[in-house]
mmCIF file of C-alpha atoms in Angstrom:
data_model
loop_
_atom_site.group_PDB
_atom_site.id
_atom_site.type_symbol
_atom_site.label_atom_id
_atom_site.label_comp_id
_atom_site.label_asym_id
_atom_site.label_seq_id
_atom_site.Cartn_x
_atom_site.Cartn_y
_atom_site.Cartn_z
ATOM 1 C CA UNK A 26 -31.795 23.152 12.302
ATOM 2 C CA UNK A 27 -27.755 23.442 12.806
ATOM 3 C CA UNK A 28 -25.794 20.946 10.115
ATOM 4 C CA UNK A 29 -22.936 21.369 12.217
ATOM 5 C CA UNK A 30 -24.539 19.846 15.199
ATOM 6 C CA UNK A 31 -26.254 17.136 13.167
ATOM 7 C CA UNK A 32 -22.724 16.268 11.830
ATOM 8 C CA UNK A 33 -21.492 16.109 15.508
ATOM 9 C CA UNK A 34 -24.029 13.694 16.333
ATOM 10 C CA UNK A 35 -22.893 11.683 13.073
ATOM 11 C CA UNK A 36 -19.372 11.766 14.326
ATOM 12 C CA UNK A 37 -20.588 10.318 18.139
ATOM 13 C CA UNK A 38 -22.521 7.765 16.644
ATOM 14 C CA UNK A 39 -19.399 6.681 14.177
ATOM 15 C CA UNK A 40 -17.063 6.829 17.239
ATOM 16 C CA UNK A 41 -18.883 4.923 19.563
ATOM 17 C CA UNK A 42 -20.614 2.022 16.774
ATOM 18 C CA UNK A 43 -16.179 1.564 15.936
ATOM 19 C CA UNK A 44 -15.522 1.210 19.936
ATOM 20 C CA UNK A 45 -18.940 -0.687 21.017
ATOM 21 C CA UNK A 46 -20.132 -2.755 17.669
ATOM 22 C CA UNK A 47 -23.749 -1.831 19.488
ATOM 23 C CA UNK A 48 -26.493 0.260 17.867
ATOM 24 C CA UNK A 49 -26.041 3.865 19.064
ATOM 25 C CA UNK A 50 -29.172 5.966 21.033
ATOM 26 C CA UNK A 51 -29.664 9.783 21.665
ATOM 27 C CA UNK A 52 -29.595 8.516 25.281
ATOM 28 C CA UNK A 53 -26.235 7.078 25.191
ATOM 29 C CA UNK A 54 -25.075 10.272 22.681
ATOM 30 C CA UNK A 55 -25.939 12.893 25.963
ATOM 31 C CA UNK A 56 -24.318 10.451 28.433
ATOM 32 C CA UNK A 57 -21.036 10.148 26.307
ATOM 33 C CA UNK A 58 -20.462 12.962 24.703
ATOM 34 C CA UNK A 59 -21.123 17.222 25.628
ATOM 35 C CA UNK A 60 -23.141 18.222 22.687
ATOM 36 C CA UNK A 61 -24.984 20.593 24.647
ATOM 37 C CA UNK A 62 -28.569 20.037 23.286
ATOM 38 C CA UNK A 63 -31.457 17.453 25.073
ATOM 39 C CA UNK A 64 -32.383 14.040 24.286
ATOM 40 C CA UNK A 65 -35.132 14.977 22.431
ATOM 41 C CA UNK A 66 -33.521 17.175 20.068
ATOM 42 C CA UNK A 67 -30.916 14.308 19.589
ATOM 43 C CA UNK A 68 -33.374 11.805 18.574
ATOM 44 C CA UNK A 69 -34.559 14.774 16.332
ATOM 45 C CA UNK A 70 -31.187 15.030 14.894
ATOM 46 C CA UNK A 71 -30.900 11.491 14.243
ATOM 47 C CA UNK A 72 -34.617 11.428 12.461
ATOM 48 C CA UNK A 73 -32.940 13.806 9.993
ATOM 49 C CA UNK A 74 -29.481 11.707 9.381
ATOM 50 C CA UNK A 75 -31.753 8.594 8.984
ATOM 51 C CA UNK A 76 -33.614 10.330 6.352
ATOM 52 C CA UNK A 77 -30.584 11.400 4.616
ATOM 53 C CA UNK A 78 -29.352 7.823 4.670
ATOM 54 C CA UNK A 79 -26.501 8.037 7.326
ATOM 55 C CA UNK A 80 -27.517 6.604 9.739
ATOM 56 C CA UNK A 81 -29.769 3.299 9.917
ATOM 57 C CA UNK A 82 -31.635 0.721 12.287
ATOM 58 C CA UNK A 83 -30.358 -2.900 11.690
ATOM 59 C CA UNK A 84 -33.193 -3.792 13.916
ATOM 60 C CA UNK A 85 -36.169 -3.134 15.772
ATOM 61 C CA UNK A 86 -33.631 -1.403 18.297
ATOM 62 C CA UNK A 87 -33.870 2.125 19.117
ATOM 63 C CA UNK A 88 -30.183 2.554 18.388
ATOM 64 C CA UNK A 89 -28.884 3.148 14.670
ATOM 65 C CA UNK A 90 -25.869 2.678 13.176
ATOM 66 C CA UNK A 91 -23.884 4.377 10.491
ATOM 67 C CA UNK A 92 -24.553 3.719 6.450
ATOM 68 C CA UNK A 93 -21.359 3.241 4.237
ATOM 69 C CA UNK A 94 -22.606 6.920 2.964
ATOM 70 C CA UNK A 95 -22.493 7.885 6.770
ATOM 71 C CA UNK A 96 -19.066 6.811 6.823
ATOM 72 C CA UNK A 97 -18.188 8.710 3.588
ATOM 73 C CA UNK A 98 -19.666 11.703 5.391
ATOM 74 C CA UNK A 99 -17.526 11.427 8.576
ATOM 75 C CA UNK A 100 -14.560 10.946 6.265
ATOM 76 C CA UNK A 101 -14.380 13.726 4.673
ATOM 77 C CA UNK A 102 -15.120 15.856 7.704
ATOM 78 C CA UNK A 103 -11.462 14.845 8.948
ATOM 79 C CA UNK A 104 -9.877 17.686 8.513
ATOM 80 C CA UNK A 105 -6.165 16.561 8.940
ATOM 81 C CA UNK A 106 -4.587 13.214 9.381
ATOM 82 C CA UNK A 107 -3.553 13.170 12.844
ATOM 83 C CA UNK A 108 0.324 12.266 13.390
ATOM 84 C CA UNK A 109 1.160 9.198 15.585
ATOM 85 C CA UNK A 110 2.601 8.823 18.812
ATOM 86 C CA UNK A 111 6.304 9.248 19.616
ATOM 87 C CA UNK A 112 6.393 5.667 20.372
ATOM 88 C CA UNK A 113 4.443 4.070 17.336
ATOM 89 C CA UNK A 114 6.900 6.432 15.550
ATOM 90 C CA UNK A 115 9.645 4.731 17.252
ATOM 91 C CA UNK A 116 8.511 1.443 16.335
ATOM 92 C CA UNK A 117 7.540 1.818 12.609
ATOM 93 C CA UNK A 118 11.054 3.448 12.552
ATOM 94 C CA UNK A 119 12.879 0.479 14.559
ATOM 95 C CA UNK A 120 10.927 -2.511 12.313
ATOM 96 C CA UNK A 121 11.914 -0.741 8.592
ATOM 97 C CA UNK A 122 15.436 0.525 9.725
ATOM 98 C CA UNK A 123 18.171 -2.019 8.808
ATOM 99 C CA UNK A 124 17.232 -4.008 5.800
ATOM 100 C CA UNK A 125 18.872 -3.183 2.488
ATOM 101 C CA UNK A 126 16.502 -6.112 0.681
ATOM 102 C CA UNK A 127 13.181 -4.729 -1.181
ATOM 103 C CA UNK A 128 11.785 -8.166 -0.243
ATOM 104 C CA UNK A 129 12.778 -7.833 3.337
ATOM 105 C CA UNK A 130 11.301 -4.289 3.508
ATOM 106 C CA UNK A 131 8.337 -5.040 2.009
ATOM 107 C CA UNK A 132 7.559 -8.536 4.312
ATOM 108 C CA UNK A 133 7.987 -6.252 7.492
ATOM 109 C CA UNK A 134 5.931 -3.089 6.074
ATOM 110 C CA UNK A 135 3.248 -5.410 5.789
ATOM 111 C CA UNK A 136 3.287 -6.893 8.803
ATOM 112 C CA UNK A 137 4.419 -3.852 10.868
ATOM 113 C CA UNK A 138 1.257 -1.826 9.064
ATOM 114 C CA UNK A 139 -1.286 -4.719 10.032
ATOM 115 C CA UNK A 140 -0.054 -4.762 13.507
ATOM 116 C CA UNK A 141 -0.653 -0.942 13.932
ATOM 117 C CA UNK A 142 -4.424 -0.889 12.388
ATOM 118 C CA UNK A 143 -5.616 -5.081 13.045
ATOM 119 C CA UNK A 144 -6.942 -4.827 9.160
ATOM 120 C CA UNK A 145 -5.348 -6.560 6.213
ATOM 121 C CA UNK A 146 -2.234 -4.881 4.922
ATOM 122 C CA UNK A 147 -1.498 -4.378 1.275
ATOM 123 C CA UNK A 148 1.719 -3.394 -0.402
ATOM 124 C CA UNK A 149 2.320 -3.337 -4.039
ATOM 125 C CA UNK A 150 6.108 -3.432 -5.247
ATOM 126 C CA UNK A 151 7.461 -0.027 -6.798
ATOM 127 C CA UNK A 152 7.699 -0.731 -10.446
ATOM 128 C CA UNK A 153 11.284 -1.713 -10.700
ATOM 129 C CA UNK A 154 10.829 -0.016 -14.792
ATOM 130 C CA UNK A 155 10.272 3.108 -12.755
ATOM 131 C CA UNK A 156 13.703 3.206 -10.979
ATOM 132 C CA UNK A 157 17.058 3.145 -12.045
ATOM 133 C CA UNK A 158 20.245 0.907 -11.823
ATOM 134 C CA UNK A 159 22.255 1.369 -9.029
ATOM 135 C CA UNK A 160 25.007 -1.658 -9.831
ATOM 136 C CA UNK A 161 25.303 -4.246 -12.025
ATOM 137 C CA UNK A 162 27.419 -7.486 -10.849
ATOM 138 C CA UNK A 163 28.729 -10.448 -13.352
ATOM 139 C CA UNK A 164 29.951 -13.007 -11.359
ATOM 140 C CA UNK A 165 32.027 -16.004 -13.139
ATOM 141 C CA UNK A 166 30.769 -19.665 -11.766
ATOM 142 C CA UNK A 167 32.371 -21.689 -14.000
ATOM 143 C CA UNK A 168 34.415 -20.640 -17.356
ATOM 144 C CA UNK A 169 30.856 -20.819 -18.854
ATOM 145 C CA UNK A 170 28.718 -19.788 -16.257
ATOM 146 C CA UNK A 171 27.914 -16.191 -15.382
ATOM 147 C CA UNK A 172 25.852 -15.118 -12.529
ATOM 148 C CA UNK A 173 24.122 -11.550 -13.426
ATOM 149 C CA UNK A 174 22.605 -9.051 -10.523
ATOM 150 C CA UNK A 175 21.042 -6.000 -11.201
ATOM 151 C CA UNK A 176 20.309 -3.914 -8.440
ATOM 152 C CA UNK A 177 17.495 -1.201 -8.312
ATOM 153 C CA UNK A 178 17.887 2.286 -6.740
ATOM 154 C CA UNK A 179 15.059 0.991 -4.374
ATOM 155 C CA UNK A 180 17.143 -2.233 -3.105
ATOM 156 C CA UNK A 181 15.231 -4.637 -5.504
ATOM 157 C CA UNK A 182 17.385 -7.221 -6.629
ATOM 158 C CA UNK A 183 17.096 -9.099 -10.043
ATOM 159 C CA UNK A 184 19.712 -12.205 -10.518
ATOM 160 C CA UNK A 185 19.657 -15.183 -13.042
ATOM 161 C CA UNK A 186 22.410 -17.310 -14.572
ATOM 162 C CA UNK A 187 23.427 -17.043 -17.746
ATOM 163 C CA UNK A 188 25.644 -20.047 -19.761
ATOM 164 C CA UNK A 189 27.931 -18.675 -22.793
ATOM 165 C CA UNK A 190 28.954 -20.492 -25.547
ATOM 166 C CA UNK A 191 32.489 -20.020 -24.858
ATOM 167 C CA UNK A 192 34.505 -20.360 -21.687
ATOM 168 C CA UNK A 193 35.953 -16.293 -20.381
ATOM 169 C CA UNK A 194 38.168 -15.407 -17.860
ATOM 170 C CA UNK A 195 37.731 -13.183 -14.479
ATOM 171 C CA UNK A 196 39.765 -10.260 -16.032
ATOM 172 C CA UNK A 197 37.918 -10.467 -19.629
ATOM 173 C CA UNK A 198 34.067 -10.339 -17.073
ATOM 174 C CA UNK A 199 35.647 -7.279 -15.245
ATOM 175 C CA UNK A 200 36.189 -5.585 -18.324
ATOM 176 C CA UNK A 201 32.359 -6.320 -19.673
ATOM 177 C CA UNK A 202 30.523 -5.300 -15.973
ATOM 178 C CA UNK A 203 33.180 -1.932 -16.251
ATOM 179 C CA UNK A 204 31.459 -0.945 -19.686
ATOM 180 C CA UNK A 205 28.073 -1.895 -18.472
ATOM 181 C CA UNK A 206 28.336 -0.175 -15.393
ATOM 182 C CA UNK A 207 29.866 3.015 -17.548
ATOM 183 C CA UNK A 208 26.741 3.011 -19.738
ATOM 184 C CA UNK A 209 23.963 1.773 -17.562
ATOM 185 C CA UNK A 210 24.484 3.153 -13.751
ATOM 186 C CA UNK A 211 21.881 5.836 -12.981
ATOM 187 C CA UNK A 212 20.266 5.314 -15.977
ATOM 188 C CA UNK A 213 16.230 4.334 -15.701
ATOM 189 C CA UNK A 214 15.180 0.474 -15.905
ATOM 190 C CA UNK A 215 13.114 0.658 -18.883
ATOM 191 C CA UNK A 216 16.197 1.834 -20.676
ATOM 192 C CA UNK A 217 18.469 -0.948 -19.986
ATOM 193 C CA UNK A 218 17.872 -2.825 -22.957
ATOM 194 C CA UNK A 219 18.555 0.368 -25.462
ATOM 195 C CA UNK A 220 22.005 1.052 -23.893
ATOM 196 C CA UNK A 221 23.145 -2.193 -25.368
ATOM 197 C CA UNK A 222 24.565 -0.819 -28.932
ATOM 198 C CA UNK A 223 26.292 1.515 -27.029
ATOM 199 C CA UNK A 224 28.152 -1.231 -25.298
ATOM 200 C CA UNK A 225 29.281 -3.325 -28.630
ATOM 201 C CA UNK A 226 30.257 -0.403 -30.114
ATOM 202 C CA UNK A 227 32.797 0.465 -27.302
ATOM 203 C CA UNK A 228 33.547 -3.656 -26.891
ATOM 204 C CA UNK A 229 36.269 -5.339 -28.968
ATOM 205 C CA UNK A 230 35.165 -7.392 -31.536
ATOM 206 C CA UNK A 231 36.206 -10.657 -30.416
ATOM 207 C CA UNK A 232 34.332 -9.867 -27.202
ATOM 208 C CA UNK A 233 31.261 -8.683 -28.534
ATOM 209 C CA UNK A 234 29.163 -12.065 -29.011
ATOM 210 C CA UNK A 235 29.761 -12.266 -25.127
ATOM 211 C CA UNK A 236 28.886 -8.738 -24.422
ATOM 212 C CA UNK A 237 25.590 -9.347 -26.316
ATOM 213 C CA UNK A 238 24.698 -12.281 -24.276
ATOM 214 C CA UNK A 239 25.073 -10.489 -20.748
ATOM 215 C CA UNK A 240 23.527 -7.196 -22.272
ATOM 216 C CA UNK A 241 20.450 -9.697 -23.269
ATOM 217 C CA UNK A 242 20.360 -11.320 -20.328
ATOM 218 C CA UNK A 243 20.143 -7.703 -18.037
ATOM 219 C CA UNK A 244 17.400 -6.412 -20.410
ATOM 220 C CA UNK A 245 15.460 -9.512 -19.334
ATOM 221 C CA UNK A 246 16.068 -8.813 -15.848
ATOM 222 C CA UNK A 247 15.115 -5.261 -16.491
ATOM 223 C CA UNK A 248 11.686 -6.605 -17.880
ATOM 224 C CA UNK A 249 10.799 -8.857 -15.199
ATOM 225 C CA UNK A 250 10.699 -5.732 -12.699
ATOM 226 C CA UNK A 251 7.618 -4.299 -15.128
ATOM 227 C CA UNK A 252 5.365 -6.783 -13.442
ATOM 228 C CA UNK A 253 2.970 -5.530 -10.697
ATOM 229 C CA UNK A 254 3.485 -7.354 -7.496
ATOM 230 C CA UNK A 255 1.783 -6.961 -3.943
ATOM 231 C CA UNK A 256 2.373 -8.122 -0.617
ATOM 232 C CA UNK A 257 -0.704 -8.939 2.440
ATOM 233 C CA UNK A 258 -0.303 -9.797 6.060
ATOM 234 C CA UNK A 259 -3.071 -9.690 8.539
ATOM 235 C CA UNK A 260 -5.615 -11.968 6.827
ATOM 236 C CA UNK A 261 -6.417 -13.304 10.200
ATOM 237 C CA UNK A 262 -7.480 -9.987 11.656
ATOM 238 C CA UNK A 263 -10.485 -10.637 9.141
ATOM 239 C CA UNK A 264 -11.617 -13.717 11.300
ATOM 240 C CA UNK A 265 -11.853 -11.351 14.384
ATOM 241 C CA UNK A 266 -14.366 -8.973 12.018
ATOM 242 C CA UNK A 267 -16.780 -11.666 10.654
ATOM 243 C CA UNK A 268 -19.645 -9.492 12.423
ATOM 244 C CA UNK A 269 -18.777 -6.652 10.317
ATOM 245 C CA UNK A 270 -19.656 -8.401 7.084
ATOM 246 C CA UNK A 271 -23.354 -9.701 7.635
ATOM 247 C CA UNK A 272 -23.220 -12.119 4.555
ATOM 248 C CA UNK A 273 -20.040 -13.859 4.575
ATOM 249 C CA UNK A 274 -16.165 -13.030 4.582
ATOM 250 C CA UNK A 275 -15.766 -15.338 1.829
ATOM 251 C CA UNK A 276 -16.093 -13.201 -0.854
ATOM 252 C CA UNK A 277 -13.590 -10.966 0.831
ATOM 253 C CA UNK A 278 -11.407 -13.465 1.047
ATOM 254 C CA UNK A 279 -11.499 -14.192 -2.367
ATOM 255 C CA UNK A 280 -10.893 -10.930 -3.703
ATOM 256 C CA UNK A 281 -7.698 -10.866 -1.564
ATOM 257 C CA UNK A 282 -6.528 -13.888 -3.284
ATOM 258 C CA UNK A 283 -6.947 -12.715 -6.369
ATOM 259 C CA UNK A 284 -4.250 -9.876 -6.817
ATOM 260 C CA UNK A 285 -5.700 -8.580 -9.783
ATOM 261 C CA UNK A 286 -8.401 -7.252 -8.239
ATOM 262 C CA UNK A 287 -6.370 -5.183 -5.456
ATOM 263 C CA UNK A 288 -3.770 -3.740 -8.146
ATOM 264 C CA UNK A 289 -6.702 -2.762 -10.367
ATOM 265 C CA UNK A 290 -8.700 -0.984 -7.110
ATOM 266 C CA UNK A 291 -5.085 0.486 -5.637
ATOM 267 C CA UNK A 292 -4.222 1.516 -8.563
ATOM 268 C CA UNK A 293 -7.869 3.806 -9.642
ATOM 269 C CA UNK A 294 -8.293 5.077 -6.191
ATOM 270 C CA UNK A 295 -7.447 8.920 -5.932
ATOM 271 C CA UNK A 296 -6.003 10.476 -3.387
ATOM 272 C CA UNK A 297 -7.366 13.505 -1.267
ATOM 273 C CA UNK A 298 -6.032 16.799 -0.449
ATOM 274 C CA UNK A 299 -4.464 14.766 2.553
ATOM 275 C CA UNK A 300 -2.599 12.684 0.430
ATOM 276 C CA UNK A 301 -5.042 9.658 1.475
ATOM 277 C CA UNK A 302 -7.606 7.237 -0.559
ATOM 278 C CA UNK A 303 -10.506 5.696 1.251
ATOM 279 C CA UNK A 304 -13.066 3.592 -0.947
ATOM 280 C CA UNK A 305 -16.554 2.554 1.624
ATOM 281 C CA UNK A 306 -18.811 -0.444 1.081
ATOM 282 C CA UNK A 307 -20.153 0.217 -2.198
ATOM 283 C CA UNK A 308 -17.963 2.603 -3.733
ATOM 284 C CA UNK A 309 -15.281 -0.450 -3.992
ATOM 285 C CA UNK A 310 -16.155 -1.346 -7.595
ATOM 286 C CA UNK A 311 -15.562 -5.334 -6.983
ATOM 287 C CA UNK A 312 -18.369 -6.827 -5.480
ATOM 288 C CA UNK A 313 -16.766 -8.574 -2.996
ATOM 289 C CA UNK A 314 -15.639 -5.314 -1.091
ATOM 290 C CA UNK A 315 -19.128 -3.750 -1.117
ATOM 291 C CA UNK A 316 -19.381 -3.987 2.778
ATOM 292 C CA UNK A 317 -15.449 -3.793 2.986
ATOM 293 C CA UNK A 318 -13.529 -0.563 3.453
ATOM 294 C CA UNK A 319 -9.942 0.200 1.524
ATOM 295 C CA UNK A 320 -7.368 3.077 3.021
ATOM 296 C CA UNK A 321 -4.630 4.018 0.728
ATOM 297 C CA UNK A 322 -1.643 6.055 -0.154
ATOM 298 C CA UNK A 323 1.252 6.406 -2.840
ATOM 299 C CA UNK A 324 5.037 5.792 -1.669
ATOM 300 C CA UNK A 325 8.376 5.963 -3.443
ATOM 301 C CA UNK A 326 10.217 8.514 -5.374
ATOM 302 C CA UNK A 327 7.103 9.689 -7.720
ATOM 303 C CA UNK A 328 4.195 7.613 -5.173
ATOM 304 C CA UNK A 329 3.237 5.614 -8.182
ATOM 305 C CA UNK A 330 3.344 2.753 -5.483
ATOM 306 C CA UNK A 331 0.506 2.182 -3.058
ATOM 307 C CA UNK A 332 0.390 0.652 0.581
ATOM 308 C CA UNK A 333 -3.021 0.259 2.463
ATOM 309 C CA UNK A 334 -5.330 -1.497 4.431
ATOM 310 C CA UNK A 335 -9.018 -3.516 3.916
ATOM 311 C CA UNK A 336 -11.082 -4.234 7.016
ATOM 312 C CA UNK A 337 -14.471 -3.654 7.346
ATOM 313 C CA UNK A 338 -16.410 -0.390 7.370
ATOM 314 C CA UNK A 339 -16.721 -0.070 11.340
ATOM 315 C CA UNK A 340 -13.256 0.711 11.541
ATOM 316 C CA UNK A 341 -11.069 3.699 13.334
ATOM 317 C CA UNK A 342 -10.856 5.486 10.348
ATOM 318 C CA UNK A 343 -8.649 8.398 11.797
ATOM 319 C CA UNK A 344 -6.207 5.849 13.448
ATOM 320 C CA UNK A 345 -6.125 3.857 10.587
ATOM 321 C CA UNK A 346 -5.828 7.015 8.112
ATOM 322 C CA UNK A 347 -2.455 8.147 10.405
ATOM 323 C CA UNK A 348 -0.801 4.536 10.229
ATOM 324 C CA UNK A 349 -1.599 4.506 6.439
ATOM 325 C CA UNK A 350 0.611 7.613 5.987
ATOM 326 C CA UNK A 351 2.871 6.996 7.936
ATOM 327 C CA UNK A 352 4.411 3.759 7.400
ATOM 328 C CA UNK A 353 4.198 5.084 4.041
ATOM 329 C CA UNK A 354 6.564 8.138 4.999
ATOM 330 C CA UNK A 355 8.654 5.916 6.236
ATOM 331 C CA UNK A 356 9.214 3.448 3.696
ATOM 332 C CA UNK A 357 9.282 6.109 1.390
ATOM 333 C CA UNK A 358 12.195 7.506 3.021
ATOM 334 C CA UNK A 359 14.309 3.937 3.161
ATOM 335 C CA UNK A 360 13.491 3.353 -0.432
ATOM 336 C CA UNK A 361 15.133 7.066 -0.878
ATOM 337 C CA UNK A 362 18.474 6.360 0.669
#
């Protein structure tokens, strides 16, 4: 008996169940593919991966199909993540390029990353607490009115407007963003708030009720960036797949909406050697996903961030895999500059 061979035939029947959506037989296998063995040791072959659990019949059809363990098993044989295409380089490259707005970027990775595979994109937001400030802007609306951005190293923007007690003049909010800007730039989000006594101590005293106030107000702002966030496009490529999930979609559907869910599964999954997470049918913890596949990766400065796609398990995992990584290479790279 030859394992490699037997895993070759697993691989045929993968590729050609992801291309056809039809039951696979030995027949088919010799006619497609140059394994270099007869029909009859095929269908012996296939005996075997059935018995292992691989590979199944969904009918009374002499064709099988692969098992979400069959999938596992394929998965892992992929060696390498194949690269792209010079020109699906080209385009990831032209749709990210140009946008200095962490929303912006994140509305066309989506999109751009559920064009490329047809599945259901997923983004999560970096965690703004994980990045540091790159400017801080006080803006003076009225005598009493102060408009405050703080702007991430990854383009995020946080904004709100704050009212004082007492009116201030442009030249008096110049001198307050100076010493915030002295104290805070570079300095990691999650520390904005304990730079503050630094800043009264350095701020006149008839100034410092004020500087208190803004240095409040940017802590806030600081805080709100903690919050876990993600981003989907492509729920409609699920309508297109409703074959793939023999039940229903809905509970797929649901488990989109609720975000919780996706943070709590991107955030557990591990990544491989290749830098790549793949959870199959049952291994997806939530119910709802257990005849749903979920590719992964990390992005960002320290790849505490994850981008991915859920379709179903009869998917181009190697395609898919290759997009995965590298959209994320590439918004890893903007968020960088």
């Amino acid at each position: 008996m030859s394992e490699p061979r037997r895993m070759d035939v697993l691989s045929a029947i993968v590729e050609d169940y992801v291309y056809s959506r039809e039951p696979v037989g030995s027949k088919a296998l010799v006619e497609r593919h140059h394994l270099g063995v007869s029909s009859a040791t095929i269908r012996n072959d296939m005996a075997i991966l059935e018995e292992e659990g691989l590979i199944a019949a969904p009918h009374t059809s002499a064709g099988r199909i692969p098992t979400d363990k069959g999938y596992r098993r394929f998965v892992d044989r992929i060696a390498e993540v194949k690269p792209l295409s010079a020109p699906e380089k080209r385009a990831i490259q032209a749709l990210l390029d140009g946008s200095d707005d962490l929303d912006d970027v994140m509305d066309r990775t989506v999109r751009l990353l559920a064009q490329l595979t047809n599945q259901v994109a997923v983004v999560q937001y970096p965690h703004l607490s994980r990045t540091a400030v790159r400017h801080i802007e006080f803006v003076l609306l009225a005598p009493t009115q102060v408009l405050i951005v703080l702007i991430a190293d990854t383009g995020a923007v946080q904004q709100k407007i704050l009212t004082l007690q007492s009116g201030l003049s442009e030249e008096i909010l110049l001198d307050h963003r100076q010493r915030f800007l002295t104290e805070l730039a570079g300095q990691p989000m999650s520390t904005v708030g304990n730079g503050l006594p630094n800043i009264l101590q350095r701020t006149p005293p008839e100034m410092r009720s004020t500087a208190e106030a803004l240095g409040n107000a940017l802590g806030a702002l600081a805080s709100m960036g903690r919050e876990d966030k993600i981003v989907l496009a492509g729920t409609a490529n699920l309508a297109r797949s409703t074959v793939d999930f023999p039940l229903t979609i809905g509970p797929v559907l649901e488990a989109l909406e609720e975000q919780v869910v996706m943070l709590r599964l991107l955030t557990e999954m591990e990544q491989d050697k290749r830098g790549m997470s793949v959870r199959i049918g049952r291994e997806n913890p939530h119910g709802g996903l257990s005849e749903a596949s979920v590719i992964a990766t990390g992005y960002g400065p320290d790849y505490s961030a994850r981008l991915g796609i859920l379709g179903p398990m009869r998917m181009d995992y190697p395609t898919t895999m290759a997009a995965v990584r590298a959209v994320a290479r590439y918004l890893s790279r903007i968020l960088g500059e």
